[in-house]
Short mmCIF file of the C-alpha atoms (twelve columns), coordinates in Angstrom:
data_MODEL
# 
_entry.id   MODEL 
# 
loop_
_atom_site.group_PDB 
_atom_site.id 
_atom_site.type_symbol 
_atom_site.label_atom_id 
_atom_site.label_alt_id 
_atom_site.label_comp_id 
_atom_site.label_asym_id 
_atom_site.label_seq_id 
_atom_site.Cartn_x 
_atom_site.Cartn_y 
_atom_site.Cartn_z 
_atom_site.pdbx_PDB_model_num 
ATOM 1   C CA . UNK A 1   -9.213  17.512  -14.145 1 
ATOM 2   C CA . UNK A 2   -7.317  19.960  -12.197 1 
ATOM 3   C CA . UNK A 3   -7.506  19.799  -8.213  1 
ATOM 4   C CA . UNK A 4   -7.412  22.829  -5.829  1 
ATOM 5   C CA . UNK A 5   -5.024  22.443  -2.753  1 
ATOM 6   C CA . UNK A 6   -7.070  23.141  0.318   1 
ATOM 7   C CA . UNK A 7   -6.134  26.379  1.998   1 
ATOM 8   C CA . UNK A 8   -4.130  25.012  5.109   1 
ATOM 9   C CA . UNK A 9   -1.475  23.312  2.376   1 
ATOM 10  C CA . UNK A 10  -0.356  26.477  1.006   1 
ATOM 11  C CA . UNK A 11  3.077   26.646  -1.046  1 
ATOM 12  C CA . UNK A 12  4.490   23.973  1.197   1 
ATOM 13  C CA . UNK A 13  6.748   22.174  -0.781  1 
ATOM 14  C CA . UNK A 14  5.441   18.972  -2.657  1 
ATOM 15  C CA . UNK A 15  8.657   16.842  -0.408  1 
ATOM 16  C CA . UNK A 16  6.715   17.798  2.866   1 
ATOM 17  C CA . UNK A 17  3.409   16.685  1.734   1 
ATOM 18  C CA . UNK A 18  4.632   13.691  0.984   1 
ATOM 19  C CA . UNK A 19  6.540   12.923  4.478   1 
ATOM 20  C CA . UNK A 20  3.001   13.532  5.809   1 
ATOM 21  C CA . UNK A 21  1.387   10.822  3.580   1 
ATOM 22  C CA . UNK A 22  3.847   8.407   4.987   1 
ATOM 23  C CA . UNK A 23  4.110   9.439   8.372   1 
ATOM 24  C CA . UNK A 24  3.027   6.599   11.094  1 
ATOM 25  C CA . UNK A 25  0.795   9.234   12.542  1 
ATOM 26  C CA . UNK A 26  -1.728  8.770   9.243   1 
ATOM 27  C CA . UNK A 27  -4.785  7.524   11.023  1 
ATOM 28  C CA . UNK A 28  -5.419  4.802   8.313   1 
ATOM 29  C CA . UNK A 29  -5.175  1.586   10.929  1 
ATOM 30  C CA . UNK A 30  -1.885  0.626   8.859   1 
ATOM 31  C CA . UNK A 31  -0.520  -0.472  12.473  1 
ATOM 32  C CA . UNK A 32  -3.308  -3.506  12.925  1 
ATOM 33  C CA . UNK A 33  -2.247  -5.298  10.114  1 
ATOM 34  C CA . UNK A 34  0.927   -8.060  9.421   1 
ATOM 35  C CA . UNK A 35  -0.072  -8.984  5.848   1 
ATOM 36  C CA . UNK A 36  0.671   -12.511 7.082   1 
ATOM 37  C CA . UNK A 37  3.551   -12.357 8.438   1 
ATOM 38  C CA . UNK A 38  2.489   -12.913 12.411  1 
ATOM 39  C CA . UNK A 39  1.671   -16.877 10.813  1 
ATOM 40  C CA . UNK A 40  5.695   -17.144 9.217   1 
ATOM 41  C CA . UNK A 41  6.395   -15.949 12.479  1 
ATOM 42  C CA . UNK A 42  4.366   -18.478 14.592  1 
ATOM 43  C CA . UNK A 43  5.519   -20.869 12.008  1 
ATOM 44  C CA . UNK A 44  9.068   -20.227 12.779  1 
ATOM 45  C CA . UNK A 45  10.011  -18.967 9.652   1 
ATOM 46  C CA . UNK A 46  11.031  -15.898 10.234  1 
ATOM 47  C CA . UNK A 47  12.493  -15.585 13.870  1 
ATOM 48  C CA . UNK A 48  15.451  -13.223 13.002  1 
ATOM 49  C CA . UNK A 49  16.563  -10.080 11.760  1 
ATOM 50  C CA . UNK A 50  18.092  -11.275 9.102   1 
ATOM 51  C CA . UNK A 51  14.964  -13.919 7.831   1 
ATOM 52  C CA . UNK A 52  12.839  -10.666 8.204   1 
ATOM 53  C CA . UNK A 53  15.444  -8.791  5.653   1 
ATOM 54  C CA . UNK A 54  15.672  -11.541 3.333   1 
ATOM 55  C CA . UNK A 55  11.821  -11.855 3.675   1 
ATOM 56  C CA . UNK A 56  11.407  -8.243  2.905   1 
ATOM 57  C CA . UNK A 57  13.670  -7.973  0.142   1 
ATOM 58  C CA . UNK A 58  11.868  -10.790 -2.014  1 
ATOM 59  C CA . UNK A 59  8.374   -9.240  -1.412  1 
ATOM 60  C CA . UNK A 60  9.973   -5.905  -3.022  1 
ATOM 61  C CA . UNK A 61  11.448  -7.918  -5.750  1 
ATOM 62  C CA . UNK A 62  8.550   -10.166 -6.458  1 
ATOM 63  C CA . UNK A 63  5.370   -9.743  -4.456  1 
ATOM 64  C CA . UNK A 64  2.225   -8.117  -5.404  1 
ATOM 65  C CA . UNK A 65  3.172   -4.836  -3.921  1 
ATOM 66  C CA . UNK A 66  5.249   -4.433  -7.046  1 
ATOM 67  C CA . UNK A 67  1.820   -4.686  -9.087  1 
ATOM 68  C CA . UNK A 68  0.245   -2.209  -7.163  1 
ATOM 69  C CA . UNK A 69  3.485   0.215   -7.149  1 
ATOM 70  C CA . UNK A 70  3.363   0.118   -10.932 1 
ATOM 71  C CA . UNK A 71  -0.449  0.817   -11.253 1 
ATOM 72  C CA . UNK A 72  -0.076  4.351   -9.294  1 
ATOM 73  C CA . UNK A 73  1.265   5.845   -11.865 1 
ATOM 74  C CA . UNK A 74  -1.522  4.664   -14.669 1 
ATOM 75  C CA . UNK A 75  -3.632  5.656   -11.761 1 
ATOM 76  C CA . UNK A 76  -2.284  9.097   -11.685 1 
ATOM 77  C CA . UNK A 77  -2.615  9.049   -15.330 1 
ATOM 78  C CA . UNK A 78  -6.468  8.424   -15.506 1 
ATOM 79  C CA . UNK A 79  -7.399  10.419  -11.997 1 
ATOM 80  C CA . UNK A 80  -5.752  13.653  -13.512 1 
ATOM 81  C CA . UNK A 81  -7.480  13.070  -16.958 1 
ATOM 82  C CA . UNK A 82  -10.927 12.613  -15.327 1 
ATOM 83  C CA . UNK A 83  -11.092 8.530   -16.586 1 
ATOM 84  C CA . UNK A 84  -12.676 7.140   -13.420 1 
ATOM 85  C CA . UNK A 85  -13.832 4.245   -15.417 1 
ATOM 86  C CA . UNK A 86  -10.262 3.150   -15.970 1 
ATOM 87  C CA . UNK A 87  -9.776  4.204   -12.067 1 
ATOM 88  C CA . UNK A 88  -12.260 1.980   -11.026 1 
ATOM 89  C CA . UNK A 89  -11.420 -1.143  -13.777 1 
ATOM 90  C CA . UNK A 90  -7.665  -1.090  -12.491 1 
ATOM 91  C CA . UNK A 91  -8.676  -0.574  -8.660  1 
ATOM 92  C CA . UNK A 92  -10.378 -3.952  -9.447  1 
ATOM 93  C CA . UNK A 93  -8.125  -5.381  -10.588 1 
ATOM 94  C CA . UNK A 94  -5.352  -4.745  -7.954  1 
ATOM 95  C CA . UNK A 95  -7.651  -5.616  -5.303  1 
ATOM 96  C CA . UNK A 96  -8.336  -9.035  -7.142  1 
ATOM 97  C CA . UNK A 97  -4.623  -9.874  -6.842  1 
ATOM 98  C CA . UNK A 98  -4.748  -10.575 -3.374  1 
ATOM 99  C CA . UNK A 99  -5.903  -14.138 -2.504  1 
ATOM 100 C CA . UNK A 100 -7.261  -13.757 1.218   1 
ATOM 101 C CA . UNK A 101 -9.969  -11.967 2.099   1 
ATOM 102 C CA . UNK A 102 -8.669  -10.378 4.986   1 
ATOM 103 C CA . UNK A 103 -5.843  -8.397  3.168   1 
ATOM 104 C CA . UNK A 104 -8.488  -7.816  0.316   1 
ATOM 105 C CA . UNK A 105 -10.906 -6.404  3.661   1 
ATOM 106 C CA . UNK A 106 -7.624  -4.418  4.846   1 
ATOM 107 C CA . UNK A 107 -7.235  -2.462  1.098   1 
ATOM 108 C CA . UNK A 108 -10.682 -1.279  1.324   1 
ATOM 109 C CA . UNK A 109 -10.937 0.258   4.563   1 
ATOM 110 C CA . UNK A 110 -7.462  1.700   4.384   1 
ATOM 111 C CA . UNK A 111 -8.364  3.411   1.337   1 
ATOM 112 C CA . UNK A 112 -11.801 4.372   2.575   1 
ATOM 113 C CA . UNK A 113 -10.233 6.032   5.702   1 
ATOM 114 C CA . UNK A 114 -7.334  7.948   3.565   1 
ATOM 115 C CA . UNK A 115 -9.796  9.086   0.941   1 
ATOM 116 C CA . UNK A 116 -12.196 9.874   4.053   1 
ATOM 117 C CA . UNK A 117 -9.505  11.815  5.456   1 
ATOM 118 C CA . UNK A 118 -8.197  13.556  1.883   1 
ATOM 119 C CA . UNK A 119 -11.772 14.880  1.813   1 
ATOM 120 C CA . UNK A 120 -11.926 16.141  5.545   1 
ATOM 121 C CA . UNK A 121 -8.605  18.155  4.728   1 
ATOM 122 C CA . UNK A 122 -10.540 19.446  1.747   1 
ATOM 123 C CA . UNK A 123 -9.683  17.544  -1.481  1 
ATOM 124 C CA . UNK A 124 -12.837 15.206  -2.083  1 
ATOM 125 C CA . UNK A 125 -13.395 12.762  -4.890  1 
ATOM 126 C CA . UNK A 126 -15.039 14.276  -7.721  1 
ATOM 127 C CA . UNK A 127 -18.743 13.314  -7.968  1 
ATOM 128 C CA . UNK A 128 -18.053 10.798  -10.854 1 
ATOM 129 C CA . UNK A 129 -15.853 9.147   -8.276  1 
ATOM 130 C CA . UNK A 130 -18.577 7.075   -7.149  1 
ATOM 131 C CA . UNK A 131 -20.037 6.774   -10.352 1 
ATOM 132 C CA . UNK A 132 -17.977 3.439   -11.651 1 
ATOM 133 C CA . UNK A 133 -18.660 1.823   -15.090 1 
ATOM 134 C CA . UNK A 134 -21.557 -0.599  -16.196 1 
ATOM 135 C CA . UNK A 135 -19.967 -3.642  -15.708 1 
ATOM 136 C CA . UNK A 136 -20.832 -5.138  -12.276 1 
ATOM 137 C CA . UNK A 137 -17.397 -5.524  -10.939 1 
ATOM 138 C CA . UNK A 138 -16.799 -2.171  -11.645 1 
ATOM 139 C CA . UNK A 139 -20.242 -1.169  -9.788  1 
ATOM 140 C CA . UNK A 140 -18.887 -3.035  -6.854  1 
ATOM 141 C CA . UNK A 141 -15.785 -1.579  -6.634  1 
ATOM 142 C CA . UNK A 142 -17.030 1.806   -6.717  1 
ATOM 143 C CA . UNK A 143 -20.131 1.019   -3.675  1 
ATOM 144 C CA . UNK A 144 -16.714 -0.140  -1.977  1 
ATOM 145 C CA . UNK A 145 -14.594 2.789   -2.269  1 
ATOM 146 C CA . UNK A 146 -11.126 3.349   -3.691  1 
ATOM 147 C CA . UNK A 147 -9.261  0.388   -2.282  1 
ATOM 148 C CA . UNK A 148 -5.836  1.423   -0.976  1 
ATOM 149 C CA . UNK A 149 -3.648  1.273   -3.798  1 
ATOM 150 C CA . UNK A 150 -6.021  3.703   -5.790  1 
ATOM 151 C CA . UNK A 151 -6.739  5.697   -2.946  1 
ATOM 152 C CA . UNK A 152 -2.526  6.486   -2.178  1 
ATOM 153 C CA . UNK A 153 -2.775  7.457   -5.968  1 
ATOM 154 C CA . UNK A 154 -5.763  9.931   -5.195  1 
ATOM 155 C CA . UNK A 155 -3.314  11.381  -2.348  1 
ATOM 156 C CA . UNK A 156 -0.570  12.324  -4.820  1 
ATOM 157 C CA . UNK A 157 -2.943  13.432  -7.047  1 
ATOM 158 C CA . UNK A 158 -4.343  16.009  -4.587  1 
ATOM 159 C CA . UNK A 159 -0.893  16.535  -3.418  1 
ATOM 160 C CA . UNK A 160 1.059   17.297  -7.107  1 
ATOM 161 C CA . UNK A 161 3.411   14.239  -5.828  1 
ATOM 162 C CA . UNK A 162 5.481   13.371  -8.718  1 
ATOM 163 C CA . UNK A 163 4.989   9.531   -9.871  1 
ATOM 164 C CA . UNK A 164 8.322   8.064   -9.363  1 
ATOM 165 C CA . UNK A 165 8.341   10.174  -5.908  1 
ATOM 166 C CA . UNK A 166 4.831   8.456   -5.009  1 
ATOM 167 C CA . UNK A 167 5.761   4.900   -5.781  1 
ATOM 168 C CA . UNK A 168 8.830   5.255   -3.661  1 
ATOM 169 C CA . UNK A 169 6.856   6.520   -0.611  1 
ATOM 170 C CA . UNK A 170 4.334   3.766   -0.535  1 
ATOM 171 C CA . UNK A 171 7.382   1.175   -0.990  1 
ATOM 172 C CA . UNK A 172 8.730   3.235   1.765   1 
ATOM 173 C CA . UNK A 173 5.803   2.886   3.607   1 
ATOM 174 C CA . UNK A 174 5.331   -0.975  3.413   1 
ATOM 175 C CA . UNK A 175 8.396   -1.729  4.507   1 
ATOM 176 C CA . UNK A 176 7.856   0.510   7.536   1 
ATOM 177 C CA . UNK A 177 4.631   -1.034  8.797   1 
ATOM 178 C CA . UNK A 178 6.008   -4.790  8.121   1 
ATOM 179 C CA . UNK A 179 9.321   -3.864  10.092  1 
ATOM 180 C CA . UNK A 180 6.868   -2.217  12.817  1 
ATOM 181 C CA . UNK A 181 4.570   -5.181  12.748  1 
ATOM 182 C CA . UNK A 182 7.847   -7.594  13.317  1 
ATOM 183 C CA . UNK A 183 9.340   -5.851  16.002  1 
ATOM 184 C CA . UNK A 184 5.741   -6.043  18.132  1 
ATOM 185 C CA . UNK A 185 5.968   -10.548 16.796  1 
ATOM 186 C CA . UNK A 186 9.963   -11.063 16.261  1 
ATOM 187 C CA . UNK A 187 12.731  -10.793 19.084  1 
ATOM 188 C CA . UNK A 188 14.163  -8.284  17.475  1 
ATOM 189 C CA . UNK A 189 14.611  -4.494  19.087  1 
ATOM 190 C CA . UNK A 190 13.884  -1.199  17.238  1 
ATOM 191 C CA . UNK A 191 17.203  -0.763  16.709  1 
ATOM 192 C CA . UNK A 192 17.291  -3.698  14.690  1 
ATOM 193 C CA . UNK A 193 14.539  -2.760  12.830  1 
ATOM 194 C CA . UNK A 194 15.922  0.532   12.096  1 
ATOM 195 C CA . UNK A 195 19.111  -1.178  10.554  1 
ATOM 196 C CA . UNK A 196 16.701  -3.191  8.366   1 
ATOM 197 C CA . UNK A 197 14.865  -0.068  6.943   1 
ATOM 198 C CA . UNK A 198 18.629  1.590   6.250   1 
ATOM 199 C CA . UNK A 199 19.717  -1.948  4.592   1 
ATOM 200 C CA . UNK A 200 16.761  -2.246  1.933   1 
ATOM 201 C CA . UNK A 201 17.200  1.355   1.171   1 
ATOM 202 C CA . UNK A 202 19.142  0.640   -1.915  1 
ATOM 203 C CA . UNK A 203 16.796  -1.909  -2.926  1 
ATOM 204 C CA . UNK A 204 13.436  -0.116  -2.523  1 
ATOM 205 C CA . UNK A 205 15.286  3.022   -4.675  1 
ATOM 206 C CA . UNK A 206 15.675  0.825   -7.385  1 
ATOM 207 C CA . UNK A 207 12.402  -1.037  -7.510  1 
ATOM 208 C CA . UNK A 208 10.880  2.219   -7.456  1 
ATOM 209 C CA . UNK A 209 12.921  3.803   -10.465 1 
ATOM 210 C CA . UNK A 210 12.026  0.399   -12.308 1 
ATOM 211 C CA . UNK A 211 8.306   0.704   -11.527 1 
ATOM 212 C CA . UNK A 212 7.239   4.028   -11.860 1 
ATOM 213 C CA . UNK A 213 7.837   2.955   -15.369 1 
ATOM 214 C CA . UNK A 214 6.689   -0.726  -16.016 1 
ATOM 215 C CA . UNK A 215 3.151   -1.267  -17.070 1 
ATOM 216 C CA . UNK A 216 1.514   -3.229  -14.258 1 
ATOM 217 C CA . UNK A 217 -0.705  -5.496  -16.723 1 
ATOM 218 C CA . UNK A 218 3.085   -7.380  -18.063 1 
ATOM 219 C CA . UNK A 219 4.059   -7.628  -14.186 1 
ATOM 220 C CA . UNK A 220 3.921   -11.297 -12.310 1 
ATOM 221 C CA . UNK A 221 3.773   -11.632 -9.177  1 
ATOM 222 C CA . UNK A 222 5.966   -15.051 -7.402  1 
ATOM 223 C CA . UNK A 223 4.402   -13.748 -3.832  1 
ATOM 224 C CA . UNK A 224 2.698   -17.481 -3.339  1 
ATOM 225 C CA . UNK A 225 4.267   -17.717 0.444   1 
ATOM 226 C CA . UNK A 226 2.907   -14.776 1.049   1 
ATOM 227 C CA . UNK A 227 -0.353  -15.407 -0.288  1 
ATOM 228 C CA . UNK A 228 -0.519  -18.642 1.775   1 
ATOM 229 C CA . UNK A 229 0.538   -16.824 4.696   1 
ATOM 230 C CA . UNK A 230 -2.387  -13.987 4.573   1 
ATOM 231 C CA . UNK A 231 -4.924  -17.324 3.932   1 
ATOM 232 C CA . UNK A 232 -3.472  -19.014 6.747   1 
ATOM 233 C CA . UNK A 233 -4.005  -15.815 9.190   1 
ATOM 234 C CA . UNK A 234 -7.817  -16.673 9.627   1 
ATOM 235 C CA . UNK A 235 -7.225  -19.899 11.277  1 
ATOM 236 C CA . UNK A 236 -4.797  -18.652 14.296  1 
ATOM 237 C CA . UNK A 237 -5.311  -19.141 17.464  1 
ATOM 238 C CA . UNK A 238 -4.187  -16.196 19.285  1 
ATOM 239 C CA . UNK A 239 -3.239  -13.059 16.966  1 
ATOM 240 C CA . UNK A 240 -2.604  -9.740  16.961  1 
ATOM 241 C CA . UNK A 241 -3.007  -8.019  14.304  1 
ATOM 242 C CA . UNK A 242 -5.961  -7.975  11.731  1 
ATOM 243 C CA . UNK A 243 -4.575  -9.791  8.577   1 
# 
């Protein structure tokens, strides 16, 4: 399946493409989320720069996000060869990873508001899209939408973003919107939160060279705090964010 660059894109060069995909402007609602980390910080857990960065790093290193950075590329895979099937059986499956049901809530309408916008720039999902596969779990994943793992894979698909490139942006982009999140919950100034982003660097380069070639089915994830964390969100008192 081949897909046609809207007009407006041009010959612009695949690099600038992708800086839009993972600029903060993207109206996806990425900023309304903490992905549980506004309970470690009510919690005390993580009161500090440096509890943030060690935080971070072992998310990168073990979380779930390092499931769903090695699916894009099997995404890619199946999207480009018209397998939406296999699209919609690993979009499942992703989105089954995550324990609470706000984060699960916060997949699905992040991807249905990137794949809302991909198709208001002019690259819409193929008719069979929405089609799924027989199975009911399939069915329901394809009433909801491409949750957001699938859906960022849908963007570099319309977008010719090479694999390795596209699991590095959405690491990128993580650690971006957790750092934003903890300067708006953590006494720490942007600044700080700049350093952080420069610090991990090294890290989220080599995670991403590792994942954009590790099959995503023989991946663990060791993310429990975390999980606990985005459970434990529901039943705050005062919040800010969404999950």
């Amino acid at each position: 399946m081949r897909t046609e660059p809207p007009a407006q894109a041009g010959a612009a060069p695949t690099r600038l493409l992708l800086f839009q995909l993972i600029s903060p402007a993207l109206p996806v609602g990425a900023f309304s989320y903490s992905e549980g980390l506004e309970v470690l910080v009510q919690q005390g857990r993580i009161n500090s720069a440096e509890a943030l960065h060690g935080w971070l790093a072992a998310e990168l290193q073990r979380g779930t996000l390092g499931v769903e950075a090695a699916a894009l590329a099997p995404l890619l895979q199946a999207m480009a060869a018209g397998q939406w099937s296999a699209v919609h059986d690993l979009d499942g499956w992703l989105l089954a990873l995550r324990e609470a049901p706000e984060v699960r809530a916060q997949q699905r309408q992040m991807g249905r508001s990137l794949t809302q916008l991909l198709g208001e720039l002019g690259w819409r999902l193929p008719a069979d899209a929405g089609q799924g596969a027989a199975t009911t779990s399939a069915a329901s994943a394809s009433a909801q939408g491409l949750a957001w793992p699938a859906a960022w894979a849908w963007a570099g698909h319309c977008l010719g973003v090479p694999s390795t490139d596209l699991v590095e942006a959405y690491l990128y982009a993580w650690v971006a919107s957790q750092i934003s999140a903890a300067v708006r919950l953590v006494p720490i100034g942007p600044t700080q939160g700049q350093g952080l982003q420069l610090r991990l660097a090294p890290l989220l380069a080599q995670r991403a060279a590792e994942l954009a070639h590790t099959d995503p089915h023989t991946m663990w994830s060791g993310g429990v705090g975390a999980g606990l964390a985005q459970l434990g969100h529901a039943e705050l008192y005062s919040r800010l964010f969404r999950s």
